[in-house]
Amino acid sequence: MINVAKQLTNGAIPMGAVLTRQFIYDTVVDAGGAPYNIELPHGYTYSGHPVACAAAMASLDILEQEKLVARVAELSPYFEQGVHSLKGMPFINDIRNLGFAAGFTIESYPGEPARRPFELAMKLLEKGFYVRYGGDTLQLGIPFTTEKSEIDALINAMQDTLMDAHGMKKTG
């Protein structure tokens, strides 16, 4: 089962879905007894509001018309190269990515695993980059319309921020 939400409408309006293979759906329905007993609790995000459904369809149309999935597939290696160029930088313990998403495990202060990612994210925000933080990680999820120059600017800002936080000077 896969739970999806914000990406369906590009964050424009609450919409979500649960995707399953047919055999999982059949198992839930078959085990549920009478049809009126089968209900998965959900709120507004998952209630199938017509406006949210229209927004989701429009987002999917744009993804297809503007060939954004192919664009991300083409630019992902460039993004991956940039992300992994930060290996060995101060405070970076691990880097992983898929497509236009990346996560960095950040070396924590003793007893305060969430503090350094927060501090780095706030420094990046001051430089104009929103980087999500949580626990001991920094997380990137860049827009499908991102250009190479924007990837470069983000990676450079991250490098500068990491070096500044470590008291290092950039050379070259």
mmCIF file with all atom_site columns, N, CA and C in Angstrom, residues 119-156:
data_model
loop_
_atom_site.group_PDB
_atom_site.id
_atom_site.type_symbol
_atom_site.label_atom_id
_atom_site.label_alt_id
_atom_site.label_comp_id
_atom_site.label_asym_id
_atom_site.label_entity_id
_atom_site.label_seq_id
_atom_site.pdbx_PDB_ins_code
_atom_site.Cartn_x
_atom_site.Cartn_y
_atom_site.Cartn_z
_atom_site.occupancy
_atom_site.B_iso_or_equiv
_atom_site.pdbx_formal_charge
_atom_site.auth_seq_id
_atom_site.auth_comp_id
_atom_site.auth_asym_id
_atom_site.auth_atom_id
_atom_site.pdbx_PDB_model_num
ATOM 1   N N  . GLU A 1 119 ? 19.754 24.387 12.828  1.00 0.00 ? 119 GLU A N  1
ATOM 2   C CA . GLU A 1 119 ? 20.628 25.554 12.641  1.00 0.00 ? 119 GLU A CA 1
ATOM 3   C C  . GLU A 1 119 ? 21.064 25.697 11.182  1.00 0.00 ? 119 GLU A C  1
ATOM 4   N N  . LEU A 1 120 ? 21.445 24.593 10.555  1.00 0.00 ? 120 LEU A N  1
ATOM 5   C CA . LEU A 1 120 ? 21.867 24.643 9.151   1.00 0.00 ? 120 LEU A CA 1
ATOM 6   C C  . LEU A 1 120 ? 20.708 25.055 8.248   1.00 0.00 ? 120 LEU A C  1
ATOM 7   N N  . ALA A 1 121 ? 19.525 24.516 8.515   1.00 0.00 ? 121 ALA A N  1
ATOM 8   C CA . ALA A 1 121 ? 18.347 24.872 7.709   1.00 0.00 ? 121 ALA A CA 1
ATOM 9   C C  . ALA A 1 121 ? 18.021 26.357 7.837   1.00 0.00 ? 121 ALA A C  1
ATOM 10  N N  . MET A 1 122 ? 18.157 26.916 9.040   1.00 0.00 ? 122 MET A N  1
ATOM 11  C CA . MET A 1 122 ? 17.883 28.343 9.227   1.00 0.00 ? 122 MET A CA 1
ATOM 12  C C  . MET A 1 122 ? 18.916 29.204 8.488   1.00 0.00 ? 122 MET A C  1
ATOM 13  N N  . LYS A 1 123 ? 20.178 28.775 8.487   1.00 0.00 ? 123 LYS A N  1
ATOM 14  C CA . LYS A 1 123 ? 21.221 29.504 7.738   1.00 0.00 ? 123 LYS A CA 1
ATOM 15  C C  . LYS A 1 123 ? 20.933 29.448 6.238   1.00 0.00 ? 123 LYS A C  1
ATOM 16  N N  . LEU A 1 124 ? 20.487 28.307 5.764   1.00 0.00 ? 124 LEU A N  1
ATOM 17  C CA . LEU A 1 124 ? 20.145 28.183 4.344   1.00 0.00 ? 124 LEU A CA 1
ATOM 18  C C  . LEU A 1 124 ? 18.924 29.031 3.996   1.00 0.00 ? 124 LEU A C  1
ATOM 19  N N  . LEU A 1 125 ? 17.973 29.113 4.913   1.00 0.00 ? 125 LEU A N  1
ATOM 20  C CA . LEU A 1 125 ? 16.798 29.962 4.689   1.00 0.00 ? 125 LEU A CA 1
ATOM 21  C C  . LEU A 1 125 ? 17.214 31.424 4.560   1.00 0.00 ? 125 LEU A C  1
ATOM 22  N N  . GLU A 1 126 ? 18.172 31.848 5.377   1.00 0.00 ? 126 GLU A N  1
ATOM 23  C CA . GLU A 1 126 ? 18.692 33.219 5.271   1.00 0.00 ? 126 GLU A CA 1
ATOM 24  C C  . GLU A 1 126 ? 19.309 33.475 3.894   1.00 0.00 ? 126 GLU A C  1
ATOM 25  N N  . LYS A 1 127 ? 19.800 32.421 3.262   1.00 0.00 ? 127 LYS A N  1
ATOM 26  C CA . LYS A 1 127 ? 20.401 32.534 1.927   1.00 0.00 ? 127 LYS A CA 1
ATOM 27  C C  . LYS A 1 127 ? 19.374 32.331 0.812   1.00 0.00 ? 127 LYS A C  1
ATOM 28  N N  . GLY A 1 128 ? 18.114 32.136 1.199   1.00 0.00 ? 128 GLY A N  1
ATOM 29  C CA . GLY A 1 128 ? 17.054 32.013 0.203   1.00 0.00 ? 128 GLY A CA 1
ATOM 30  C C  . GLY A 1 128 ? 16.678 30.600 -0.183  1.00 0.00 ? 128 GLY A C  1
ATOM 31  N N  . PHE A 1 129 ? 17.114 29.604 0.595   1.00 0.00 ? 129 PHE A N  1
ATOM 32  C CA . PHE A 1 129 ? 16.823 28.215 0.276   1.00 0.00 ? 129 PHE A CA 1
ATOM 33  C C  . PHE A 1 129 ? 16.056 27.565 1.416   1.00 0.00 ? 129 PHE A C  1
ATOM 34  N N  . TYR A 1 130 ? 14.871 27.040 1.106   1.00 0.00 ? 130 TYR A N  1
ATOM 35  C CA . TYR A 1 130 ? 14.114 26.284 2.099   1.00 0.00 ? 130 TYR A CA 1
ATOM 36  C C  . TYR A 1 130 ? 14.586 24.837 2.040   1.00 0.00 ? 130 TYR A C  1
ATOM 37  N N  . VAL A 1 131 ? 15.154 24.378 3.130   1.00 0.00 ? 131 VAL A N  1
ATOM 38  C CA . VAL A 1 131 ? 15.609 23.001 3.261   1.00 0.00 ? 131 VAL A CA 1
ATOM 39  C C  . VAL A 1 131 ? 14.893 22.419 4.467   1.00 0.00 ? 131 VAL A C  1
ATOM 40  N N  . ARG A 1 132 ? 14.201 21.340 4.252   1.00 0.00 ? 132 ARG A N  1
ATOM 41  C CA . ARG A 1 132 ? 13.462 20.717 5.341   1.00 0.00 ? 132 ARG A CA 1
ATOM 42  C C  . ARG A 1 132 ? 14.440 20.047 6.309   1.00 0.00 ? 132 ARG A C  1
ATOM 43  N N  . TYR A 1 133 ? 14.103 20.074 7.569   1.00 0.00 ? 133 TYR A N  1
ATOM 44  C CA . TYR A 1 133 ? 14.915 19.424 8.595   1.00 0.00 ? 133 TYR A CA 1
ATOM 45  C C  . TYR A 1 133 ? 13.998 18.602 9.478   1.00 0.00 ? 133 TYR A C  1
ATOM 46  N N  . GLY A 1 134 ? 14.535 17.558 10.057  1.00 0.00 ? 134 GLY A N  1
ATOM 47  C CA . GLY A 1 134 ? 13.768 16.729 10.977  1.00 0.00 ? 134 GLY A CA 1
ATOM 48  C C  . GLY A 1 134 ? 14.694 15.708 11.612  1.00 0.00 ? 134 GLY A C  1
ATOM 49  N N  . GLY A 1 135 ? 14.647 15.616 12.924  1.00 0.00 ? 135 GLY A N  1
ATOM 50  C CA . GLY A 1 135 ? 15.555 14.709 13.614  1.00 0.00 ? 135 GLY A CA 1
ATOM 51  C C  . GLY A 1 135 ? 16.987 15.088 13.294  1.00 0.00 ? 135 GLY A C  1
ATOM 52  N N  . ASP A 1 136 ? 17.760 14.111 12.856  1.00 0.00 ? 136 ASP A N  1
ATOM 53  C CA . ASP A 1 136 ? 19.167 14.373 12.542  1.00 0.00 ? 136 ASP A CA 1
ATOM 54  C C  . ASP A 1 136 ? 19.405 14.529 11.036  1.00 0.00 ? 136 ASP A C  1
ATOM 55  N N  . THR A 1 137 ? 18.376 14.958 10.306  1.00 0.00 ? 137 THR A N  1
ATOM 56  C CA . THR A 1 137 ? 18.527 15.047 8.849   1.00 0.00 ? 137 THR A CA 1
ATOM 57  C C  . THR A 1 137 ? 18.167 16.412 8.281   1.00 0.00 ? 137 THR A C  1
ATOM 58  N N  . LEU A 1 138 ? 18.779 16.685 7.130   1.00 0.00 ? 138 LEU A N  1
ATOM 59  C CA . LEU A 1 138 ? 18.328 17.740 6.223   1.00 0.00 ? 138 LEU A CA 1
ATOM 60  C C  . LEU A 1 138 ? 17.748 17.015 5.021   1.00 0.00 ? 138 LEU A C  1
ATOM 61  N N  . GLN A 1 139 ? 16.640 17.532 4.489   1.00 0.00 ? 139 GLN A N  1
ATOM 62  C CA . GLN A 1 139 ? 15.966 16.864 3.382   1.00 0.00 ? 139 GLN A CA 1
ATOM 63  C C  . GLN A 1 139 ? 15.696 17.860 2.266   1.00 0.00 ? 139 GLN A C  1
ATOM 64  N N  . LEU A 1 140 ? 15.987 17.439 1.050   1.00 0.00 ? 140 LEU A N  1
ATOM 65  C CA . LEU A 1 140 ? 15.716 18.253 -0.123  1.00 0.00 ? 140 LEU A CA 1
ATOM 66  C C  . LEU A 1 140 ? 14.633 17.586 -0.953  1.00 0.00 ? 140 LEU A C  1
ATOM 67  N N  . GLY A 1 141 ? 13.743 18.389 -1.481  1.00 0.00 ? 141 GLY A N  1
ATOM 68  C CA . GLY A 1 141 ? 12.734 17.941 -2.437  1.00 0.00 ? 141 GLY A CA 1
ATOM 69  C C  . GLY A 1 141 ? 12.522 19.092 -3.400  1.00 0.00 ? 141 GLY A C  1
ATOM 70  N N  . ILE A 1 142 ? 13.329 19.140 -4.450  1.00 0.00 ? 142 ILE A N  1
ATOM 71  C CA . ILE A 1 142 ? 13.314 20.314 -5.317  1.00 0.00 ? 142 ILE A CA 1
ATOM 72  C C  . ILE A 1 142 ? 12.213 20.197 -6.369  1.00 0.00 ? 142 ILE A C  1
ATOM 73  N N  . PRO A 1 143 ? 11.692 21.326 -6.838  1.00 0.00 ? 143 PRO A N  1
ATOM 74  C CA . PRO A 1 143 ? 10.624 21.307 -7.844  1.00 0.00 ? 143 PRO A CA 1
ATOM 75  C C  . PRO A 1 143 ? 11.070 20.647 -9.151  1.00 0.00 ? 143 PRO A C  1
ATOM 76  N N  . PHE A 1 144 ? 10.127 20.046 -9.839  1.00 0.00 ? 144 PHE A N  1
ATOM 77  C CA . PHE A 1 144 ? 10.407 19.400 -11.123 1.00 0.00 ? 144 PHE A CA 1
ATOM 78  C C  . PHE A 1 144 ? 10.859 20.401 -12.183 1.00 0.00 ? 144 PHE A C  1
ATOM 79  N N  . THR A 1 145 ? 10.616 21.675 -11.965 1.00 0.00 ? 145 THR A N  1
ATOM 80  C CA . THR A 1 145 ? 10.980 22.709 -12.941 1.00 0.00 ? 145 THR A CA 1
ATOM 81  C C  . THR A 1 145 ? 12.340 23.336 -12.653 1.00 0.00 ? 145 THR A C  1
ATOM 82  N N  . THR A 1 146 ? 13.064 22.806 -11.681 1.00 0.00 ? 146 THR A N  1
ATOM 83  C CA . THR A 1 146 ? 14.363 23.355 -11.291 1.00 0.00 ? 146 THR A CA 1
ATOM 84  C C  . THR A 1 146 ? 15.358 23.283 -12.449 1.00 0.00 ? 146 THR A C  1
ATOM 85  N N  . GLU A 1 147 ? 16.122 24.350 -12.620 1.00 0.00 ? 147 GLU A N  1
ATOM 86  C CA . GLU A 1 147 ? 17.157 24.427 -13.661 1.00 0.00 ? 147 GLU A CA 1
ATOM 87  C C  . GLU A 1 147 ? 18.515 24.030 -13.076 1.00 0.00 ? 147 GLU A C  1
ATOM 88  N N  . LYS A 1 148 ? 19.460 23.667 -13.946 1.00 0.00 ? 148 LYS A N  1
ATOM 89  C CA . LYS A 1 148 ? 20.811 23.303 -13.494 1.00 0.00 ? 148 LYS A CA 1
ATOM 90  C C  . LYS A 1 148 ? 21.437 24.416 -12.659 1.00 0.00 ? 148 LYS A C  1
ATOM 91  N N  . SER A 1 149 ? 21.251 25.656 -13.086 1.00 0.00 ? 149 SER A N  1
ATOM 92  C CA . SER A 1 149 ? 21.848 26.779 -12.350 1.00 0.00 ? 149 SER A CA 1
ATOM 93  C C  . SER A 1 149 ? 21.282 26.874 -10.932 1.00 0.00 ? 149 SER A C  1
ATOM 94  N N  . GLU A 1 150 ? 20.022 26.499 -10.759 1.00 0.00 ? 150 GLU A N  1
ATOM 95  C CA . GLU A 1 150 ? 19.414 26.517 -9.426  1.00 0.00 ? 150 GLU A CA 1
ATOM 96  C C  . GLU A 1 150 ? 19.951 25.369 -8.566  1.00 0.00 ? 150 GLU A C  1
ATOM 97  N N  . ILE A 1 151 ? 20.201 24.231 -9.189  1.00 0.00 ? 151 ILE A N  1
ATOM 98  C CA . ILE A 1 151 ? 20.825 23.117 -8.465  1.00 0.00 ? 151 ILE A CA 1
ATOM 99  C C  . ILE A 1 151 ? 22.210 23.545 -7.992  1.00 0.00 ? 151 ILE A C  1
ATOM 100 N N  . ASP A 1 152 ? 22.971 24.171 -8.898  1.00 0.00 ? 152 ASP A N  1
ATOM 101 C CA . ASP A 1 152 ? 24.311 24.651 -8.535  1.00 0.00 ? 152 ASP A CA 1
ATOM 102 C C  . ASP A 1 152 ? 24.247 25.636 -7.371  1.00 0.00 ? 152 ASP A C  1
ATOM 103 N N  . ALA A 1 153 ? 23.303 26.563 -7.436  1.00 0.00 ? 153 ALA A N  1
ATOM 104 C CA . ALA A 1 153 ? 23.179 27.571 -6.374  1.00 0.00 ? 153 ALA A CA 1
ATOM 105 C C  . ALA A 1 153 ? 22.849 26.913 -5.034  1.00 0.00 ? 153 ALA A C  1
ATOM 106 N N  . LEU A 1 154 ? 21.958 25.931 -5.037  1.00 0.00 ? 154 LEU A N  1
ATOM 107 C CA . LEU A 1 154 ? 21.598 25.221 -3.808  1.00 0.00 ? 154 LEU A CA 1
ATOM 108 C C  . LEU A 1 154 ? 22.796 24.460 -3.244  1.00 0.00 ? 154 LEU A C  1
ATOM 109 N N  . ILE A 1 155 ? 23.486 23.719 -4.091  1.00 0.00 ? 155 ILE A N  1
ATOM 110 C CA . ILE A 1 155 ? 24.637 22.937 -3.624  1.00 0.00 ? 155 ILE A CA 1
ATOM 111 C C  . ILE A 1 155 ? 25.731 23.867 -3.106  1.00 0.00 ? 155 ILE A C  1
ATOM 112 N N  . ASN A 1 156 ? 25.985 24.967 -3.805  1.00 0.00 ? 156 ASN A N  1
ATOM 113 C CA . ASN A 1 156 ? 26.988 25.940 -3.340  1.00 0.00 ? 156 ASN A CA 1
ATOM 114 C C  . ASN A 1 156 ? 26.593 26.549 -1.997  1.00 0.00 ? 156 ASN A C  1
#
